[in-house]
Coordinates of C-alpha atoms in Angstrom, one line a residue:
X1 CA 6.5 171.1 93.9
X2 CA 5.9 167.8 96.3
X3 CA 5.9 164.8 94.3
X4 CA 3.0 162.1 95.0
X5 CA 3.5 159.2 97.4
X6 CA 2.3 155.7 95.9
X7 CA 2.6 152.9 98.0
X8 CA 0.7 149.9 95.8
X9 CA 2.6 147.1 98.4
X10 CA 2.2 148.8 102.3
X11 CA -0.8 150.6 102.6
X12 CA -0.5 151.7 105.5
X13 CA 1.5 152.6 109.1
X14 CA -0.2 149.7 110.3
X15 CA 1.9 146.9 108.2
X16 CA 5.5 148.1 109.4
X17 CA 3.8 148.3 112.9
X18 CA 2.5 144.8 113.2
X19 CA 6.5 144.2 110.9
X20 CA 8.4 146.2 113.6
X21 CA 5.4 144.0 116.1
X22 CA 6.9 140.8 114.7
X23 CA 10.9 141.5 116.2
X24 CA 9.4 142.0 120.1
X25 CA 12.3 142.7 121.9
X26 CA 14.8 142.6 118.5
X27 CA 16.2 146.3 117.3
X28 CA 15.7 146.7 113.1
X29 CA 18.1 148.1 111.8
X30 CA 18.0 149.6 107.9
X31 CA 14.2 150.0 108.4
X32 CA 13.1 153.5 108.0
X33 CA 10.0 153.9 110.2
X34 CA 7.5 156.6 109.0
X35 CA 4.7 158.8 111.3
X36 CA 1.6 157.1 111.2
X37 CA -0.4 160.7 111.1
X38 CA -4.5 160.8 109.8
X39 CA -4.6 161.1 105.7
X40 CA -2.8 163.6 104.5
X41 CA -5.6 166.0 101.9
X42 CA -5.1 165.8 98.6
X43 CA -3.7 168.8 97.7
X44 CA -0.5 167.9 99.9
X45 CA 0.5 164.6 99.1
X46 CA 3.6 163.3 97.6
X47 CA 4.6 160.9 95.6
X48 CA 8.2 158.4 96.5
X49 CA 9.8 155.5 94.8
X50 CA 8.0 152.1 94.6
X51 CA 8.9 150.2 98.2
X52 CA 9.0 146.3 98.1
X53 CA 7.9 145.0 100.6
X54 CA 8.1 141.2 100.2
X55 CA 11.8 142.4 100.4
X56 CA 11.7 143.9 103.7
X57 CA 9.4 141.3 105.4
X58 CA 12.5 139.1 104.4
X59 CA 15.1 141.5 105.6
X60 CA 12.4 141.8 109.2
X61 CA 12.9 138.5 108.9
X62 CA 16.8 137.4 107.7
X63 CA 17.1 140.1 111.3
X64 CA 14.3 138.3 113.6
X65 CA 15.6 134.6 112.9
X66 CA 19.7 136.3 113.4
X67 CA 18.4 137.6 116.6
X68 CA 16.2 134.5 117.8
X69 CA 19.6 132.6 116.9
X70 CA 22.3 134.4 118.9
X71 CA 19.6 134.9 121.8
X72 CA 19.8 130.5 122.0
X73 CA 23.2 130.5 121.5
X74 CA 23.9 132.8 124.4
X75 CA 21.4 131.5 126.9
X76 CA 23.2 127.7 126.0
X77 CA 26.7 129.7 126.3
X78 CA 25.5 131.5 129.0
X79 CA 24.8 127.8 131.0
X80 CA 27.6 126.0 129.9
X81 CA 29.8 129.1 131.5
X82 CA 27.9 128.6 134.9
X83 CA 26.8 124.6 135.4
X84 CA 29.2 122.2 136.6
X85 CA 28.4 119.4 134.6
X86 CA 25.4 121.2 131.6
X87 CA 24.1 119.1 128.7
X88 CA 21.8 118.9 125.8
X89 CA 19.5 117.1 124.7
X90 CA 20.9 114.5 127.6
X91 CA 24.4 114.1 125.9
X92 CA 27.0 116.1 128.1
X93 CA 28.8 119.2 126.7
X94 CA 32.7 118.6 127.0
X95 CA 34.0 122.0 125.6
X96 CA 33.4 124.4 128.4
X97 CA 36.1 126.5 127.5
X98 CA 36.0 125.8 124.3
X99 CA 33.0 126.3 123.2
X100 CA 32.0 130.0 124.7
X101 CA 35.0 131.3 122.7
X102 CA 34.2 130.0 119.6
X103 CA 30.1 130.6 119.1
X104 CA 31.5 134.7 120.7
X105 CA 34.6 135.1 117.7
X106 CA 31.7 134.5 115.2
X107 CA 29.0 136.0 117.1
X108 CA 26.6 133.4 117.5
X109 CA 25.7 132.9 115.0
X110 CA 25.3 129.1 113.4
X111 CA 28.5 127.4 112.2
X112 CA 26.5 124.2 110.6
X113 CA 23.7 126.6 109.0
X114 CA 24.4 124.3 105.6
X115 CA 23.1 120.4 105.2
X116 CA 25.4 119.3 103.4
X117 CA 28.5 120.8 104.9
X118 CA 26.7 119.5 108.6
X119 CA 25.8 116.3 107.1
X120 CA 29.7 116.0 105.2
X121 CA 31.3 116.7 109.5
X122 CA 29.2 114.1 110.9
X123 CA 30.1 111.4 108.4
X124 CA 34.0 112.2 109.9
X125 CA 32.5 111.7 113.6
X126 CA 31.0 108.3 112.3
X127 CA 34.8 107.2 110.8
X128 CA 35.7 107.8 113.5
X129 CA 36.3 104.1 114.6
X130 CA 39.1 103.7 111.9
X131 CA 40.8 105.5 114.7
X132 CA 39.7 103.3 117.4
X133 CA 37.4 105.2 118.6
X134 CA 33.8 104.9 119.2
X135 CA 31.8 107.6 117.3
X136 CA 28.2 107.8 119.8
X137 CA 31.3 109.6 122.8
X138 CA 31.4 112.3 120.1
X139 CA 26.9 112.8 120.0
X140 CA 26.4 111.1 117.1
X141 CA 23.6 108.9 117.8
X142 CA 21.7 111.8 119.3
X143 CA 22.2 113.8 115.8
X144 CA 21.3 110.8 113.8
X145 CA 18.2 111.4 115.3
X146 CA 18.2 114.7 114.4
X147 CA 19.1 114.1 111.1
X148 CA 16.2 111.8 110.7
X149 CA 13.8 113.6 112.1
X150 CA 14.8 117.5 112.1
X151 CA 13.7 120.4 113.6
X152 CA 13.4 123.8 112.4
X153 CA 12.6 126.0 115.5
X154 CA 15.5 128.0 116.8
X155 CA 15.8 126.5 119.8
X156 CA 16.5 123.0 118.3
X157 CA 18.8 124.3 116.0
X158 CA 20.9 125.8 118.1
X159 CA 21.1 122.5 120.3
X160 CA 21.6 120.6 116.9
X161 CA 24.8 122.7 116.2
X162 CA 26.2 123.2 119.7
X163 CA 26.0 119.3 119.6
X164 CA 28.2 119.2 116.5
X165 CA 30.7 121.3 117.2
X166 CA 31.5 119.9 120.3
X167 CA 31.3 116.9 119.5
X168 CA 34.1 118.1 117.1
X169 CA 36.2 118.8 119.3
X170 CA 35.9 116.3 121.5
X171 CA 37.4 114.3 118.3
X172 CA 39.8 116.9 117.5
X173 CA 40.5 116.2 121.4
X174 CA 40.8 112.8 121.5
X175 CA 43.3 112.5 118.5
X176 CA 45.3 115.4 120.0
X177 CA 46.1 113.6 123.0
X178 CA 44.3 110.3 123.7
X179 CA 40.4 109.3 124.9
X180 CA 42.0 108.5 128.5
X181 CA 44.5 110.0 130.8
X182 CA 48.1 108.9 129.5
X183 CA 49.8 109.9 133.0
X184 CA 47.1 107.3 135.0
X185 CA 48.3 104.3 133.3
X186 CA 52.1 105.2 132.7
X187 CA 52.8 108.0 135.2
X188 CA 56.5 108.1 134.6
X189 CA 55.4 109.7 130.9
X190 CA 56.0 113.2 130.1
X191 CA 54.1 114.9 127.8
X192 CA 52.2 118.5 126.7
X193 CA 48.2 118.2 126.8
X194 CA 47.4 119.3 123.0
X195 CA 44.9 122.3 122.6
X196 CA 42.0 122.3 120.9
X197 CA 41.9 126.4 120.3
X198 CA 39.4 128.5 118.4
X199 CA 42.1 129.5 115.4
X200 CA 42.7 125.2 114.7
X201 CA 39.2 124.5 114.5
X202 CA 38.8 127.2 112.5
X203 CA 41.2 125.5 109.9
X204 CA 39.5 122.1 110.4
X205 CA 36.4 124.1 109.3
X206 CA 38.1 125.8 106.1
X207 CA 38.5 122.0 104.7
X208 CA 35.1 121.3 104.6
X209 CA 34.4 124.5 103.1
X210 CA 37.3 123.3 100.8
X211 CA 36.2 119.7 100.7
X212 CA 39.0 118.7 102.0
X213 CA 37.8 116.5 105.3
X214 CA 40.4 114.2 105.1
X215 CA 42.6 116.8 105.5
X216 CA 40.6 117.2 109.4
X217 CA 41.7 113.8 110.8
X218 CA 45.4 113.8 108.9
X219 CA 46.1 117.4 110.6
X220 CA 44.9 115.7 114.1
X221 CA 46.3 112.3 114.6
X222 CA 49.9 111.2 114.7
X223 CA 51.5 111.5 111.6
X224 CA 53.6 108.2 112.0
X225 CA 53.4 105.7 110.0
X226 CA 53.6 103.7 112.6
X227 CA 50.4 105.3 113.6
X228 CA 48.9 105.3 110.3
X229 CA 49.7 101.0 109.6
X230 CA 47.9 100.2 112.5
X231 CA 44.6 102.2 111.2
X232 CA 44.6 100.0 107.9
X233 CA 45.2 96.9 110.0
X234 CA 42.4 97.9 112.5
X235 CA 40.2 97.9 108.7
X236 CA 41.9 94.3 108.0
X237 CA 41.1 92.7 111.2
X238 CA 37.6 94.8 111.4
X239 CA 36.6 92.6 108.8
X240 CA 38.4 89.3 109.1
X241 CA 36.1 89.7 112.6
X242 CA 33.2 90.1 110.6
X243 CA 34.1 87.5 108.2
X244 CA 34.0 85.0 110.8
X245 CA 37.7 85.0 111.4
X246 CA 39.9 81.9 112.2
X247 CA 39.1 78.2 114.3
X248 CA 41.1 77.9 117.0
X249 CA 44.2 75.4 116.1
X250 CA 44.5 72.1 118.8
X251 CA 47.0 69.5 118.8
X252 CA 48.9 67.0 121.4
X253 CA 51.9 67.6 119.5
X254 CA 54.0 69.4 121.9
X255 CA 56.4 70.6 119.1
X256 CA 56.2 70.4 114.8
X257 CA 58.8 70.6 112.9
X258 CA 60.0 71.4 108.9
X259 CA 59.3 68.5 106.4
X260 CA 56.6 66.6 109.6
X261 CA 53.7 65.2 108.1
X262 CA 50.4 65.6 109.7
X263 CA 46.9 64.8 108.0
X264 CA 44.7 66.9 110.3
X265 CA 46.6 69.7 111.8
X266 CA 49.1 70.7 108.8
X267 CA 45.7 71.2 106.3
X268 CA 43.9 73.5 109.4
X269 CA 47.1 75.5 109.9
X270 CA 47.9 76.2 105.8
X271 CA 43.7 77.5 106.0
X272 CA 44.6 79.5 109.4
X273 CA 47.6 81.9 108.0
X274 CA 45.9 82.0 104.6
X275 CA 42.9 83.4 106.1
X276 CA 45.0 86.1 108.2
X277 CA 47.5 86.2 105.2
X278 CA 50.6 85.0 106.2
X279 CA 50.8 82.1 103.4
X280 CA 50.3 83.3 99.8
X281 CA 49.0 81.2 97.0
X282 CA 50.1 82.6 93.7
X283 CA 48.4 79.7 91.7
X284 CA 44.9 78.4 89.8
X285 CA 42.0 77.2 92.0
X286 CA 43.0 73.3 91.5
X287 CA 46.8 73.5 92.0
X288 CA 45.4 75.1 95.8
X289 CA 42.5 72.7 96.1
X290 CA 45.4 70.2 96.3
X291 CA 48.0 72.0 98.6
X292 CA 45.5 73.0 101.2
X293 CA 44.9 69.1 101.9
X294 CA 49.0 68.4 101.9
X295 CA 49.9 67.1 105.1
X296 CA 53.4 67.1 105.0
X297 CA 54.8 71.2 106.7
X298 CA 56.6 72.2 103.4
X299 CA 58.9 75.0 102.4
X300 CA 55.9 77.4 101.5
X301 CA 54.2 76.3 105.2
X302 CA 57.5 76.8 106.7
X303 CA 58.2 80.4 105.4
X304 CA 54.9 81.2 106.1
X305 CA 54.7 79.9 109.8
X306 CA 58.6 82.3 110.3
X307 CA 57.0 84.6 108.9
X308 CA 54.1 84.9 111.3
X309 CA 56.8 84.5 114.0
X310 CA 58.5 87.6 113.2
X311 CA 55.2 89.6 113.7
X312 CA 54.7 88.0 116.6
X313 CA 57.9 88.4 119.0
X314 CA 59.1 85.0 118.6
X315 CA 61.9 82.9 117.2
X316 CA 62.0 82.4 113.5
X317 CA 63.0 79.1 113.5
X318 CA 60.1 77.5 111.3
X319 CA 58.7 75.1 114.6
X320 CA 55.4 75.3 116.6
X321 CA 55.4 75.2 119.6
X322 CA 53.8 76.3 122.6
X323 CA 54.7 79.8 122.1
X324 CA 53.6 79.9 118.5
X325 CA 50.4 77.9 119.2
X326 CA 49.2 80.3 121.7
X327 CA 49.8 83.3 118.8
X328 CA 48.1 81.4 116.9
X329 CA 45.0 81.0 118.6
X330 CA 44.9 85.0 119.7
X331 CA 41.5 85.7 117.5
X332 CA 40.8 88.5 115.1
X333 CA 38.6 89.7 118.0
X334 CA 41.3 90.4 120.3
X335 CA 43.5 91.7 117.5
X336 CA 40.6 94.1 116.5
X337 CA 40.9 95.2 120.4
X338 CA 45.2 94.9 120.7
X339 CA 44.9 97.1 117.7
X340 CA 42.1 99.9 119.6
X341 CA 44.4 99.9 122.2
X342 CA 47.8 100.9 120.5
X343 CA 46.0 103.2 118.2
X344 CA 45.7 105.0 122.2
X345 CA 49.0 104.4 123.7
X346 CA 50.3 106.1 119.7
X347 CA 48.5 109.2 120.4
X348 CA 50.2 109.5 124.2
X349 CA 53.4 109.3 122.1
X350 CA 53.1 109.9 118.3
X351 CA 52.6 113.4 117.4
X352 CA 55.3 115.4 116.1
X353 CA 58.3 112.7 116.2
X354 CA 61.7 113.9 114.8
X355 CA 63.6 113.1 111.9
X356 CA 65.9 111.1 114.0
X357 CA 65.4 109.8 117.0
X358 CA 65.9 105.8 119.3
X359 CA 62.9 104.0 119.4
X360 CA 62.5 101.0 122.1
X361 CA 59.1 99.6 122.2
X362 CA 59.3 97.1 125.9
X363 CA 56.8 93.7 124.5
X364 CA 59.0 94.0 121.5
X365 CA 62.1 93.8 123.0
X366 CA 63.4 95.8 120.1
X367 CA 65.9 99.1 119.2
X368 CA 65.6 101.2 115.7
X369 CA 67.3 103.7 115.4
X370 CA 65.9 106.0 113.2
X371 CA 67.1 108.5 110.0
X372 CA 66.0 111.1 108.8
X373 CA 62.8 109.3 109.6
X374 CA 63.8 105.9 107.7
X375 CA 64.9 103.0 110.1
X376 CA 68.4 102.5 109.4
X377 CA 69.2 99.5 111.5
X378 CA 67.2 97.8 114.9
X379 CA 68.5 95.3 117.0
X380 CA 67.1 92.8 120.3
X381 CA 67.4 94.6 123.4
X382 CA 66.2 92.7 126.9
X383 CA 64.4 95.5 129.2
X384 CA 63.3 95.2 132.7
X385 CA 61.7 92.4 134.5
X386 CA 58.3 93.3 135.9
X387 CA 59.1 93.7 139.2
X388 CA 61.4 96.0 138.0
X389 CA 59.5 97.3 135.3
X390 CA 61.6 99.7 132.2
X391 CA 59.7 103.2 132.2
X392 CA 57.8 104.8 129.5
X393 CA 59.3 108.0 128.5
X394 CA 60.8 110.4 125.8
X395 CA 64.4 112.2 126.3
X396 CA 67.8 113.5 124.6
X397 CA 71.2 110.9 124.7
X398 CA 73.7 113.7 125.5
X399 CA 76.7 111.7 125.2
X400 CA 78.2 108.0 125.6
X401 CA 80.6 106.4 127.5
X402 CA 82.9 103.9 126.5
X403 CA 84.5 101.4 129.1
X404 CA 81.9 102.1 131.9
X405 CA 82.8 102.0 135.6
X406 CA 79.1 101.4 137.3
X407 CA 77.9 102.6 140.6
X408 CA 75.8 99.8 141.7
X409 CA 71.8 101.2 143.3
X410 CA 71.5 101.3 146.7
X411 CA 68.5 98.7 146.3
X412 CA 70.6 96.4 144.0
X413 CA 73.4 96.8 147.0
X414 CA 71.4 95.7 149.9
X415 CA 68.5 92.8 148.4
X416 CA 71.4 91.4 145.9
X417 CA 74.7 92.1 146.5
X418 CA 75.0 92.1 150.0
X419 CA 73.1 88.2 151.0
X420 CA 75.7 86.8 148.5
X421 CA 78.6 88.7 150.0
X422 CA 77.0 87.1 153.6
X423 CA 77.3 83.8 151.7
X424 CA 81.0 83.8 150.0
X425 CA 83.1 87.0 151.5
X426 CA 85.2 87.6 148.2
X427 CA 82.4 88.7 145.6
X428 CA 82.7 92.3 145.7
X429 CA 86.6 91.5 144.9
X430 CA 86.2 89.1 142.4
X431 CA 83.9 90.8 140.4
X432 CA 85.9 93.9 141.0
X433 CA 83.7 95.5 142.8
X434 CA 85.1 98.5 145.6
X435 CA 83.1 99.7 149.2
X436 CA 83.0 103.1 149.5
X437 CA 82.0 105.2 152.5
X438 CA 79.6 108.4 153.3
X439 CA 82.3 110.2 153.3
X440 CA 84.2 109.0 150.1
X441 CA 87.0 106.8 151.7
X442 CA 87.6 103.3 149.7
X443 CA 87.0 99.9 152.1
X444 CA 89.3 96.8 151.0
X445 CA 86.2 94.4 151.2
X446 CA 88.5 91.6 153.0
X447 CA 88.1 93.9 155.8
X448 CA 84.0 94.1 156.7
X449 CA 82.6 90.9 158.3
X450 CA 79.9 91.3 156.4
X451 CA 77.6 88.3 158.6
X452 CA 76.5 91.5 161.0
X453 CA 75.1 94.1 158.5
X454 CA 71.4 93.4 158.2
X455 CA 70.0 93.3 154.7
X456 CA 68.4 96.6 153.4
X457 CA 71.4 98.9 155.9
X458 CA 74.2 98.1 153.5
X459 CA 76.6 101.1 155.2
X460 CA 79.0 101.8 151.5
X461 CA 78.1 102.7 148.1
X462 CA 79.4 100.0 145.8
X463 CA 82.0 101.0 142.7
X464 CA 82.8 98.5 139.8
X465 CA 85.7 98.8 137.3
X466 CA 85.6 99.3 133.9
X467 CA 86.5 95.7 132.0
X468 CA 85.1 92.9 130.7
X469 CA 83.1 91.5 133.7
X470 CA 81.1 95.2 134.6
X471 CA 77.6 94.6 134.5
X472 CA 77.4 97.8 132.0
X473 CA 79.7 96.1 129.5
X474 CA 82.0 98.1 126.7
X475 CA 79.3 101.2 127.1
X476 CA 76.7 103.2 128.0
X477 CA 74.5 105.2 126.6
X478 CA 73.3 108.3 128.8
X479 CA 70.2 110.3 128.5
X480 CA 70.1 112.2 131.7
X481 CA 66.4 111.5 133.6
X482 CA 65.3 111.3 137.1
X483 CA 64.7 107.4 136.9
X484 CA 68.0 106.7 136.4
X485 CA 67.5 104.5 133.3
X486 CA 70.3 104.1 130.1
X487 CA 71.1 101.6 127.4
X488 CA 74.3 99.8 127.6
X489 CA 76.3 96.6 127.0
X490 CA 76.0 93.7 129.3
X491 CA 78.7 90.9 129.4
X492 CA 75.7 88.1 129.9
X493 CA 74.7 87.4 126.5
X494 CA 72.4 84.5 126.8
X495 CA 68.7 86.3 127.5
X496 CA 69.3 87.6 124.0
X497 CA 68.6 84.4 122.2
X498 CA 65.5 84.2 124.5
X499 CA 61.8 85.2 122.9
X500 CA 60.6 86.9 126.5
X501 CA 63.5 89.1 127.5
X502 CA 62.3 90.7 130.3
X503 CA 65.2 90.5 132.8
X504 CA 67.2 93.3 133.6
X505 CA 66.8 96.0 136.9
X506 CA 64.7 98.5 134.3
X507 CA 67.9 99.1 132.0
X508 CA 67.8 98.7 128.5
X509 CA 70.3 95.9 127.5
X510 CA 71.9 96.2 123.8
X511 CA 71.9 93.1 122.0
X512 CA 75.0 94.8 119.1
X513 CA 76.0 98.1 121.5
X514 CA 79.1 98.6 119.4
X515 CA 77.3 99.6 116.2
X516 CA 74.8 101.3 117.9
X517 CA 77.5 103.2 118.9
X518 CA 79.5 103.1 115.8
X519 CA 75.9 104.5 113.7
X520 CA 75.7 107.0 116.4
X521 CA 78.8 108.9 116.5
X522 CA 79.4 108.8 112.4
X523 CA 78.6 111.4 112.3
X524 CA 80.8 112.7 114.4
X525 CA 84.2 112.0 112.6
X526 CA 84.2 108.8 114.2
X527 CA 85.4 105.9 112.5
X528 CA 84.6 102.5 114.0
X529 CA 88.7 101.8 113.7
X530 CA 89.0 105.0 116.3
X531 CA 86.2 102.8 118.3
X532 CA 88.3 99.9 118.8
X533 CA 91.5 102.2 120.0
X534 CA 88.9 103.5 122.7
X535 CA 87.8 100.0 124.0
X536 CA 90.9 98.6 123.5
X537 CA 92.2 101.1 126.5
X538 CA 89.7 100.3 129.3
X539 CA 90.0 103.8 130.9
X540 CA 86.3 104.8 131.1
X541 CA 86.0 107.7 127.8
X542 CA 83.6 109.5 127.3
X543 CA 82.4 111.2 124.2
X544 CA 79.3 114.3 124.0
X545 CA 76.8 114.0 121.1
X546 CA 77.4 116.9 119.1
X547 CA 73.8 117.0 118.3
X548 CA 71.6 115.1 120.9
X549 CA 69.5 112.4 119.7
X550 CA 66.1 111.8 121.3
X551 CA 64.9 108.9 123.1
X552 CA 61.6 107.2 123.2
X553 CA 60.7 104.3 125.8
X554 CA 57.6 102.7 124.9
X555 CA 54.9 100.3 125.7
X556 CA 52.9 98.7 122.6
X557 CA 52.0 95.6 122.3
X558 CA 49.8 95.7 118.6
X559 CA 52.3 98.0 116.5
X560 CA 52.8 98.7 112.3
X561 CA 55.3 99.7 110.1
X562 CA 56.0 99.4 106.8
X563 CA 55.8 95.7 106.2
X564 CA 54.1 94.2 109.0
X565 CA 51.4 94.3 111.7
X566 CA 53.0 92.9 115.1
X567 CA 51.8 91.3 118.0
X568 CA 53.5 91.3 121.2
X569 CA 52.9 89.8 124.5
X570 CA 51.5 92.1 127.2
X571 CA 54.3 91.0 129.0
X572 CA 53.9 94.0 132.2
X573 CA 50.1 93.2 132.1
X574 CA 49.2 96.4 131.2
X575 CA 46.4 96.3 128.3
X576 CA 43.9 95.4 130.7
X577 CA 42.9 98.2 132.6
X578 CA 43.5 100.7 129.3
X579 CA 40.9 98.4 127.7
X580 CA 38.5 98.8 130.1
X581 CA 39.1 102.6 130.4
X582 CA 38.1 102.8 126.6
X583 CA 34.9 101.0 127.4
X584 CA 36.0 97.9 125.0
X585 CA 36.6 95.3 127.5

């Protein structure tokens, strides 16, 4: 017995044929296409289960949509691979390697098909300004236009998806590496480029799916407080700028000391420090008004000035001179720019900081010893002068030398010591220096006629013996590097009292190097008494570190830690080129 076929929704084969024609060249899976033959005689009619043509049409449509999207995605991705400079809606595409890998791995499907997910991602890109980056670099303006005037044509859906994906990849890359090429500004800085891989991208989008949007940025940017503190500082100073900032302070007085009285200047100074937060007044409004108009440079205001001076690399003596006044007149807008510049520098250097390291910031003229991710100790340093700037790099301290000798660089022997010896033939003997020929033979300086040697053609190696007059002092800290830079003591102490301490030939002079050696070697059970005993021998003594200690020589004109936001003089004048490269000038 045959089963009678009844098709209450699909009436004839022409409907199926039309549905198939809708797909064009695309293959339709999951459909049984029946043969279209003349109507079967009633005696041979059979009955089958009813078929819902609406569901079939929906399935056909979904398959068609998916294939059309795949077609347009593949077409765009193929163009990205072929064309040297590819644009979508006049937006240049950055991720010429990553985009093809990513979309191929998901069979050319849309990533941002959910309105909610897409808009959340767009907000993440808009917040790039909080990192000191410009959201427009990530196609944000064009993406906002597409949200305001949406199109549901397949081509436009695909273009929007690629733009948002490319924006996230580029933003991720900038957080991981910086927006600019670090070596264009710091040629001595060696670092490995961090890649945005499909695996990393999938991790980031997983955060979106789980509503953990903040983890996207926190996983990509440097995790140190040096960076997060500057991000908070950028928020603070952007708000101060937007609210009007502060007025410049002007005075003909060359020096203002504690307890001086100036009716016009002091109230303005008090207001200036109150705005930036160095002065805090915890009192009722009546008392506050009375104090704000007080013309006396009182102890409360002196303490606020000292705090300001510390944050700006000045001697915290409470005396207001030209240096302090100049720093007080840096505008809120300029400080916003400084924070953006140095957030960029932080993205070059501050990723994956180890738990323990030595950190030197040249514009701040400060060395910090970090242990277990906490500040243990800090001291002042003297850095390279402008003509012999200290290079920026990272290396690993391997040993400490007490009572070091000094093999003088040929540039110093030729350009500085030879002219001195030509004026004073006893110069080398008086400074405990010996002359050595290229073959290793020692020469008595008294037997050399220095007047016959031309500057730049000095034939000897100069070696200074250990002792109190040695230019390296009592100890040096060696982290072998191609720049011949190290940390060391110095018999010349006067420069440490200066605010601007760029006086060396490039190496870092440490104000309290003996204490630094004690802290570095204490885990090796080398006591302060042991170190003192070694120093008293006056014999060169090398102690190897059982564990290497990373050393970072950095350049930050704005900086942050758990307590403060700092601003320093741009001693090597490196801010303006970076400001221009970031598009902030």
